[in-house]
Short mmCIF file of C-alpha atoms and ligand atoms in Angstrom, two decimals:
data_model
loop_
_atom_site.label_atom_id
_atom_site.label_comp_id
_atom_site.label_asym_id
_atom_site.label_seq_id
_atom_site.Cartn_x
_atom_site.Cartn_y
_atom_site.Cartn_z
CA MET A 1 21.44 13.10 -10.62
CA GLY A 2 20.14 14.23 -7.20
CA VAL A 3 18.07 11.38 -5.91
CA MET A 4 20.30 8.49 -6.93
CA THR A 5 23.58 10.01 -5.78
CA ASP A 6 22.10 11.05 -2.43
CA ALA A 7 20.55 7.67 -1.83
CA HIS A 8 21.93 5.81 1.10
CA PHE A 9 20.93 2.64 2.89
CA THR A 10 21.47 2.17 6.59
CA VAL A 11 21.03 -1.38 7.85
CA LEU A 12 21.41 -3.15 11.17
CA GLY A 13 22.87 -6.64 10.68
CA ILE A 14 22.88 -9.49 13.20
CA GLU A 15 25.10 -12.59 13.02
CA THR A 16 24.66 -15.58 15.35
CA SER A 17 25.19 -18.65 13.15
CA CYS A 18 28.25 -20.06 14.92
CA ASP A 19 30.17 -18.87 17.98
CA GLU A 20 30.15 -15.08 17.64
CA THR A 21 27.23 -12.92 18.67
CA ALA A 22 27.66 -9.87 16.46
CA ALA A 23 25.75 -6.76 15.44
CA ALA A 24 26.76 -3.98 13.08
CA ILE A 25 25.22 -0.96 11.42
CA VAL A 26 26.41 -0.32 7.88
CA ARG A 27 25.62 2.62 5.61
CA LEU A 28 25.93 2.11 1.88
CA SER A 29 26.01 5.24 -0.28
CA ALA A 30 27.47 6.51 -3.54
CA ASP A 31 30.61 7.33 -1.56
CA GLY A 32 31.09 3.73 -0.45
CA VAL A 33 30.54 1.73 2.70
CA ASP A 34 30.69 3.02 6.27
CA VAL A 35 30.51 0.77 9.30
CA LEU A 36 28.82 3.12 11.76
CA GLY A 37 28.89 0.79 14.75
CA GLU A 38 29.76 -2.79 15.54
CA THR A 39 29.94 -5.11 18.53
CA VAL A 40 31.16 -8.71 18.69
CA ARG A 41 30.91 -11.03 21.63
CA SER A 42 32.99 -14.17 21.08
CA GLN A 43 32.12 -17.44 22.79
CA ILE A 44 35.59 -18.95 22.44
CA GLU A 45 36.02 -19.22 26.21
CA ASP A 46 32.66 -20.97 26.61
CA HIS A 47 33.64 -23.69 24.13
CA ALA A 48 37.37 -24.02 24.85
CA PRO A 49 36.97 -26.71 27.55
CA TYR A 50 35.27 -28.96 24.95
CA GLY A 51 37.79 -28.43 22.13
CA GLY A 52 35.07 -27.33 19.72
CA VAL A 53 31.81 -25.43 19.41
CA VAL A 54 29.00 -27.06 21.43
CA PRO A 55 25.67 -26.16 19.74
CA GLU A 56 23.56 -26.06 22.93
CA ILE A 57 26.06 -23.83 24.72
CA ALA A 58 26.26 -21.59 21.66
CA ALA A 59 22.49 -21.15 21.42
CA ARG A 60 22.14 -20.26 25.08
CA ALA A 61 25.05 -17.81 24.96
CA HIS A 62 23.55 -16.07 21.90
CA ALA A 63 20.18 -15.77 23.64
CA ASP A 64 21.85 -14.33 26.76
CA VAL A 65 23.64 -11.49 25.00
CA ALA A 66 21.96 -10.80 21.63
CA ASP A 67 19.89 -7.83 22.87
CA ARG A 68 22.85 -6.22 24.62
CA VAL A 69 25.16 -6.72 21.64
CA VAL A 70 22.64 -5.04 19.30
CA ASP A 71 22.07 -2.26 21.79
CA ALA A 72 25.80 -1.58 22.16
CA ALA A 73 26.32 -1.42 18.39
CA MET A 74 23.34 0.93 17.97
CA ARG A 75 24.55 3.23 20.74
CA GLU A 76 27.88 3.61 18.94
CA THR A 77 26.05 5.06 15.94
CA GLY A 78 23.95 7.62 17.81
CA LEU A 79 21.03 6.55 15.59
CA SER A 80 17.58 5.53 16.72
CA TYR A 81 15.93 2.40 15.31
CA ASP A 82 13.56 4.43 13.15
CA GLN A 83 16.55 5.90 11.33
CA LEU A 84 17.38 2.46 9.97
CA ASP A 85 16.21 1.47 6.50
CA ALA A 86 16.08 -2.21 7.37
CA VAL A 87 17.05 -4.88 9.87
CA ALA A 88 18.89 -7.99 8.66
CA ALA A 89 20.03 -11.22 10.24
CA THR A 90 21.72 -14.42 9.17
CA THR A 91 18.92 -16.96 8.73
CA GLY A 92 21.25 -19.79 7.68
CA PRO A 93 23.26 -21.84 7.14
CA GLY A 94 24.64 -22.57 10.59
CA LEU A 95 23.90 -24.01 14.00
CA ILE A 96 20.13 -23.83 14.15
CA GLY A 97 19.82 -22.68 17.77
CA GLY A 98 21.97 -19.65 17.18
CA VAL A 99 20.41 -18.86 13.81
CA LEU A 100 16.97 -18.91 15.47
CA VAL A 101 18.10 -16.43 18.13
CA GLY A 102 19.47 -13.99 15.54
CA ALA A 103 16.44 -14.31 13.30
CA MET A 104 13.98 -13.80 16.18
CA THR A 105 15.94 -10.82 17.50
CA GLY A 106 16.09 -9.21 14.06
CA LYS A 107 12.43 -9.84 13.32
CA ALA A 108 11.34 -8.43 16.69
CA ILE A 109 13.33 -5.23 16.16
CA ALA A 110 12.05 -4.93 12.58
CA MET A 111 8.42 -5.31 13.69
CA ALA A 112 8.76 -2.91 16.60
CA SER A 113 10.41 -0.23 14.45
CA LEU A 114 8.25 -0.86 11.37
CA ARG A 115 11.28 -1.60 9.19
CA PRO A 116 11.57 -4.43 6.67
CA PHE A 117 13.35 -7.58 7.84
CA ILE A 118 15.92 -8.96 5.39
CA PRO A 119 16.97 -12.61 5.79
CA ILE A 120 20.59 -13.08 4.72
CA ASN A 121 22.53 -16.19 3.76
CA HIS A 122 25.69 -16.28 5.88
CA LEU A 123 27.69 -17.38 2.84
CA GLU A 124 26.52 -14.35 0.85
CA GLY A 125 27.86 -12.23 3.70
CA HIS A 126 31.28 -13.85 3.34
CA ALA A 127 31.07 -13.55 -0.45
CA LEU A 128 30.50 -9.79 -0.25
CA SER A 129 32.84 -9.14 2.70
CA PRO A 130 35.73 -7.72 0.60
CA ARG A 131 33.38 -4.92 -0.47
CA LEU A 132 33.26 -3.61 3.11
CA THR A 133 36.71 -2.12 2.73
CA GLU A 134 37.50 -2.10 -1.02
CA ALA A 135 35.70 -1.37 -4.26
CA CYS A 136 36.24 -5.00 -5.35
CA PRO A 137 34.00 -4.93 -8.45
CA PHE A 138 32.27 -8.10 -9.71
CA PRO A 139 33.27 -10.63 -10.86
CA TYR A 140 35.81 -12.20 -8.53
CA LEU A 141 36.87 -15.63 -7.40
CA LEU A 142 36.30 -16.28 -3.71
CA LEU A 143 38.09 -18.92 -1.68
CA LEU A 144 36.10 -19.25 1.52
CA VAL A 145 38.08 -21.15 4.15
CA SER A 146 36.74 -21.27 7.69
CA GLY A 147 35.85 -23.73 10.41
CA GLY A 148 32.47 -24.34 8.82
CA HIS A 149 33.03 -23.81 5.11
CA CYS A 150 35.60 -24.55 2.47
CA GLN A 151 34.67 -23.73 -1.09
CA PHE A 152 35.46 -21.85 -4.29
CA ILE A 153 32.73 -19.46 -5.36
CA ALA A 154 32.55 -17.41 -8.53
CA VAL A 155 30.99 -14.16 -7.33
CA ARG A 156 29.59 -12.91 -10.64
CA GLY A 157 27.27 -10.25 -9.26
CA LEU A 158 24.92 -9.54 -6.38
CA GLY A 159 22.87 -12.70 -5.86
CA ASP A 160 24.76 -14.45 -8.66
CA TYR A 161 27.09 -17.02 -7.16
CA VAL A 162 28.37 -20.25 -8.65
CA ARG A 163 30.04 -22.84 -6.50
CA LEU A 164 33.02 -24.14 -8.44
CA GLY A 165 34.21 -26.67 -5.89
CA SER A 166 33.89 -27.51 -2.26
CA THR A 167 35.19 -29.83 0.43
CA ILE A 168 33.70 -33.29 0.29
CA ASP A 169 34.29 -33.86 4.02
CA ASP A 170 35.87 -31.49 6.57
CA ALA A 171 36.40 -27.76 6.19
CA ALA A 172 40.03 -26.60 6.32
CA GLY A 173 39.54 -24.84 9.66
CA GLU A 174 37.95 -27.98 11.07
CA ALA A 175 41.08 -29.91 10.05
CA PHE A 176 43.23 -27.33 11.88
CA ASP A 177 40.99 -27.63 14.94
CA LYS A 178 41.04 -31.45 14.94
CA THR A 179 44.81 -31.53 14.41
CA ALA A 180 45.26 -29.17 17.36
CA LYS A 181 42.98 -31.29 19.50
CA LEU A 182 44.84 -34.53 18.82
CA LEU A 183 48.18 -32.80 19.49
CA ASN A 184 46.77 -31.28 22.73
CA LEU A 185 47.27 -27.71 21.52
CA GLY A 186 43.92 -26.31 22.63
CA PHE A 187 41.06 -24.49 20.90
CA PRO A 188 40.73 -22.74 18.50
CA GLY A 189 43.24 -24.89 16.72
CA GLY A 190 44.28 -22.74 13.77
CA PRO A 191 46.34 -20.15 15.62
CA ALA A 192 47.84 -22.84 17.92
CA VAL A 193 48.91 -25.02 14.99
CA GLU A 194 50.36 -21.99 13.20
CA ARG A 195 52.33 -21.00 16.30
CA ALA A 196 53.74 -24.52 16.78
CA ALA A 197 54.52 -24.83 13.05
CA LYS A 198 56.92 -21.88 13.27
CA GLN A 199 59.39 -24.10 15.18
CA GLY A 200 58.94 -27.09 12.86
CA ASP A 201 60.16 -28.43 9.54
CA PRO A 202 57.38 -28.56 6.89
CA ASN A 203 59.20 -31.37 5.07
CA ALA A 204 59.78 -33.53 8.15
CA ILE A 205 56.73 -35.76 7.83
CA ALA A 206 55.27 -36.99 4.55
CA LEU A 207 51.52 -36.26 4.51
CA PRO A 208 49.02 -36.79 1.68
CA ARG A 209 47.73 -34.03 -0.62
CA PRO A 210 44.09 -35.23 -0.87
CA LEU A 211 42.38 -34.92 -4.28
CA LEU A 212 45.36 -33.07 -5.72
CA ASN A 213 45.70 -35.50 -8.60
CA ARG A 214 42.01 -35.50 -9.30
CA PRO A 215 40.63 -32.98 -11.82
CA GLY A 216 38.10 -30.44 -10.62
CA LEU A 217 38.05 -28.07 -7.69
CA ASP A 218 36.69 -30.22 -4.90
CA LEU A 219 38.75 -30.50 -1.73
CA SER A 220 39.14 -33.04 1.05
CA PHE A 221 40.78 -32.72 4.46
CA ALA A 222 39.53 -35.68 6.52
CA GLY A 223 42.27 -38.01 5.24
CA LEU A 224 44.92 -35.47 6.06
CA LYS A 225 43.75 -35.29 9.65
CA THR A 226 43.81 -39.10 9.87
CA ALA A 227 47.35 -39.15 8.49
CA VAL A 228 48.41 -36.66 11.17
CA ALA A 229 46.78 -38.87 13.82
CA ARG A 230 48.69 -41.90 12.57
CA ALA A 231 51.98 -40.02 12.39
CA ALA A 232 51.37 -38.74 15.93
CA GLU A 233 51.25 -42.35 17.16
CA ASP A 234 54.45 -43.34 15.33
CA ALA A 235 56.83 -41.57 17.70
CA ALA A 236 56.82 -39.86 21.08
CA LEU A 237 55.06 -36.52 20.92
CA THR A 238 57.94 -34.29 21.93
CA ASP A 239 57.65 -30.54 21.36
CA ALA A 240 59.92 -30.91 18.34
CA ARG A 241 57.80 -33.72 16.87
CA THR A 242 54.61 -31.71 17.48
CA ALA A 243 56.15 -28.71 15.73
CA ASP A 244 57.17 -30.85 12.75
CA LEU A 245 53.69 -32.35 12.52
CA CYS A 246 52.10 -28.89 12.61
CA ALA A 247 54.49 -27.50 10.01
CA SER A 248 54.00 -30.50 7.71
CA PHE A 249 50.22 -30.39 8.11
CA GLN A 250 50.07 -26.65 7.46
CA ARG A 251 52.24 -27.03 4.36
CA ALA A 252 49.98 -29.81 3.04
CA VAL A 253 46.87 -27.64 3.48
CA ALA A 254 48.55 -24.65 1.83
CA ASP A 255 49.82 -26.83 -1.04
CA VAL A 256 46.38 -28.25 -1.80
CA LEU A 257 44.58 -24.91 -1.50
CA GLY A 258 47.29 -23.19 -3.54
CA GLU A 259 47.19 -25.68 -6.40
CA LYS A 260 43.39 -25.81 -6.55
CA THR A 261 43.29 -22.01 -6.48
CA ARG A 262 45.75 -21.92 -9.37
CA ARG A 263 43.41 -24.14 -11.38
CA ALA A 264 40.34 -22.15 -10.36
CA LEU A 265 41.96 -18.89 -11.50
CA GLU A 266 42.94 -20.49 -14.79
CA GLN A 267 39.32 -21.28 -15.61
CA PHE A 268 37.93 -18.02 -14.20
CA ASP A 269 36.96 -15.36 -16.74
CA PRO A 270 38.33 -11.93 -15.91
CA GLY A 271 35.94 -9.02 -15.52
CA PRO A 272 35.10 -6.44 -18.19
CA ASP A 273 38.15 -4.46 -17.04
CA GLY A 274 40.33 -7.47 -17.89
CA THR A 275 41.30 -8.03 -14.27
CA ARG A 276 41.16 -11.36 -12.49
CA ARG A 277 40.57 -10.98 -8.77
CA LEU A 278 41.16 -13.55 -6.06
CA VAL A 279 39.56 -12.94 -2.66
CA VAL A 280 40.25 -15.12 0.36
CA ALA A 281 37.85 -15.02 3.32
CA GLY A 282 37.08 -17.08 6.41
CA GLY A 283 39.04 -17.60 9.61
CA VAL A 284 41.75 -19.74 7.98
CA ALA A 285 42.64 -16.72 5.81
CA ALA A 286 44.50 -15.54 8.93
CA ASN A 287 47.11 -18.22 8.28
CA GLU A 288 50.29 -16.58 7.07
CA GLU A 289 51.62 -19.56 5.16
CA LEU A 290 48.32 -19.89 3.30
CA ARG A 291 48.31 -16.17 2.52
CA ARG A 292 51.86 -16.29 1.17
CA THR A 293 50.98 -19.29 -0.99
CA LEU A 294 47.86 -17.62 -2.39
CA GLU A 295 49.74 -14.39 -3.04
CA THR A 296 52.28 -16.29 -5.10
CA VAL A 297 49.55 -18.11 -7.02
CA ALA A 298 47.72 -14.84 -7.73
CA GLU A 299 50.90 -13.15 -8.89
CA ALA A 300 51.70 -15.97 -11.30
CA ALA A 301 48.17 -15.73 -12.73
CA LYS A 302 48.45 -11.91 -12.94
CA ALA A 303 45.45 -11.72 -10.63
CA GLU A 304 44.79 -9.09 -8.01
CA PHE A 305 44.88 -10.59 -4.50
CA ILE A 306 42.42 -9.25 -1.95
CA ALA A 307 42.29 -10.36 1.67
CA PRO A 308 39.82 -8.41 3.80
CA PRO A 309 41.06 -7.27 7.22
CA LEU A 310 40.91 -10.14 9.65
CA ARG A 311 37.88 -8.90 11.57
CA TYR A 312 35.89 -9.11 8.32
CA CYS A 313 37.46 -12.44 7.27
CA THR A 314 36.03 -14.16 10.33
CA ASP A 315 32.34 -14.22 11.18
CA ASN A 316 31.02 -10.69 11.61
CA ALA A 317 27.78 -8.76 11.34
CA ALA A 318 29.03 -5.97 9.06
CA MET A 319 29.08 -8.40 6.12
CA ILE A 320 25.47 -9.38 6.88
CA ALA A 321 24.38 -5.72 7.03
CA LEU A 322 26.26 -4.99 3.80
CA ALA A 323 24.62 -7.89 1.95
CA ALA A 324 21.22 -6.57 3.03
CA ALA A 325 22.08 -2.96 2.09
CA GLU A 326 23.27 -4.08 -1.34
CA ARG A 327 20.05 -6.06 -1.81
CA LEU A 328 18.00 -3.07 -0.74
CA ARG A 329 19.81 -0.78 -3.18
CA ALA A 330 19.40 -3.27 -6.02
CA GLY A 331 15.65 -3.57 -5.40
CA LEU A 332 15.92 -7.24 -4.46
CA VAL A 333 14.11 -6.89 -1.13
CA HIS A 334 10.54 -8.13 -0.86
CA ASP A 335 8.26 -7.47 2.07
CA ASP A 336 7.89 -11.13 3.05
CA GLY A 337 11.10 -11.22 5.09
CA LEU A 338 9.24 -11.78 8.36
CA THR A 339 8.08 -15.19 7.15
CA ALA A 340 11.62 -16.35 6.34
CA LYS A 341 12.59 -19.53 8.16
CA ALA A 342 15.85 -20.30 9.93
CA ARG A 343 17.72 -22.82 7.79
CA PRO A 344 20.51 -25.06 9.14
CA ARG A 345 21.46 -25.78 5.51
CA TRP A 346 21.19 -23.22 2.77
CA PRO A 347 23.54 -23.54 -0.19
CA LEU A 348 24.48 -20.21 -1.72
CA ASP A 349 24.26 -21.68 -5.16
CA GLU A 350 21.13 -23.83 -4.98
CA ALA A 351 21.53 -25.00 -8.58
CA SER A 352 24.93 -26.69 -8.27
CA ALA A 353 24.15 -27.91 -4.75
CA ALA A 354 21.10 -29.78 -6.06
CA SER A 355 22.85 -31.38 -9.00
CA ASP A 356 26.13 -32.06 -7.22
CA PRO A 357 25.76 -32.27 -3.45
CA ALA A 358 29.43 -32.21 -2.58
CA TYR A 359 28.98 -32.29 1.13
CA GLY A 360 27.44 -34.85 3.45
CA GLY A 361 27.20 -33.72 7.05
CA GLY A 362 29.12 -32.31 9.94
CA LYS A 363 28.96 -31.03 13.45
CA ARG A 364 29.51 -27.41 12.55
CA GLY A 365 26.72 -27.06 10.03
CA ALA A 366 26.41 -26.83 6.29
CA LYS A 367 29.54 -26.41 4.28
CA ALA A 368 28.15 -26.65 0.81
O1 LIG B 29 35.45 -17.79 9.97
P1 LIG B 29 35.64 -18.33 11.33
O2 LIG B 29 35.92 -17.36 12.44
O3 LIG B 29 34.36 -19.11 11.81
C1 LIG B 29 33.70 -20.05 11.04
O4 LIG B 29 34.09 -21.22 11.12
O5 LIG B 29 32.74 -19.67 10.31
O6 LIG B 29 36.79 -19.41 11.24
C2 LIG B 29 37.26 -20.09 12.36
C3 LIG B 29 38.24 -21.14 11.90
C4 LIG B 29 38.64 -22.10 12.99
O7 LIG B 29 38.55 -23.41 12.51
C5 LIG B 29 40.08 -21.68 13.29
O8 LIG B 29 40.87 -22.75 13.76
C6 LIG B 29 40.55 -21.21 11.93
O9 LIG B 29 39.45 -20.53 11.39
N1 LIG B 29 41.71 -20.32 12.05
C7 LIG B 29 42.93 -20.58 11.54
C8 LIG B 29 43.78 -19.51 11.95
N2 LIG B 29 43.03 -18.64 12.68
C9 LIG B 29 41.77 -19.15 12.73
N3 LIG B 29 43.37 -21.60 10.79
C10 LIG B 29 44.67 -21.58 10.44
N4 LIG B 29 45.55 -20.62 10.80
C11 LIG B 29 45.15 -19.57 11.55
N5 LIG B 29 46.02 -18.62 11.89
ZN1 LIG B 30 31.40 -17.97 8.52
#
């Protein structure tokens, strides 16, 4: 006993791959996970005038505040840097300017405090995020739905991820953002569309369910956005019409994600305890209609439904620190972290990405 049960891993994590500058200190021990300190600085206001994330603005904003954000999170813990076991940062995938800032900041702190630097894949952070607040044993099915990513991942174990399906064009959150933009609802679009949808009729406007009749777990949202654009031109955009469009769009997204999730659960082997688990993560997981739909799907499949608290669904640094702490505990950390490169694209599951590159390109970075 002794040594193993007392072992704990305290890691500073840094996340700068999109539009949040975030730092968190996580301690992983036999008792579970403690988030000892965390700071997030959102750039939403910097990007709002442009209706989307502008990479150059993001990079500069990260560079301006990264040091202060890390410092604030560390101060919350009362720890000094030499009490850390490691320093981690997202080194991809994401907007390269921001990723570079986070990686450089993390490496500099690691070198100065003589700690190992652990490069973390942003998608692995999302994949492990439910374990910040729940036991959530492997394996589980993850639906990752955000502004940058939209995919099904079988999380079979630490470092063992299989992509089961992914969007072939836009991410779901991107579709919400574009829909909001063309209906003049502002940025970020998801919450605005959800708010407007509350006053609308989800059956008012017939919209497509892309790829629903196709086998497999790939998704597509670009056509849906185009259909909304066309429907928006068909009649005057009154408040009532806008609400109907939002409600119909939201229902179409929930329908597609719900049905594909149902199929994914069907083909997903339960764990050794006989339990199927469905985890939803990413900013779009905030959407109440989507949550309700997924809850119903999970219930029908007798699967446990796990949605991390919202602050861990969206981009955050605690998930990056946790991924690094879990890697440290599992002995998966090598001392060459300082040479790790920032990667705009970095599929979580390199094997299926190479044989089946589901995703082409996009403004907000790699989705596959
Ligand atoms: O995970 P996230 O914070 O950042 C990344 O994209 O990685 O996700 C942000 C996305 C945006 O596209 C935003 O419009 C969407 O999540 N979102 C929502 C809602 N809240 C945020 N989409 C639908 N309904 C919401 N309530
Ligand atoms: Zn993300």
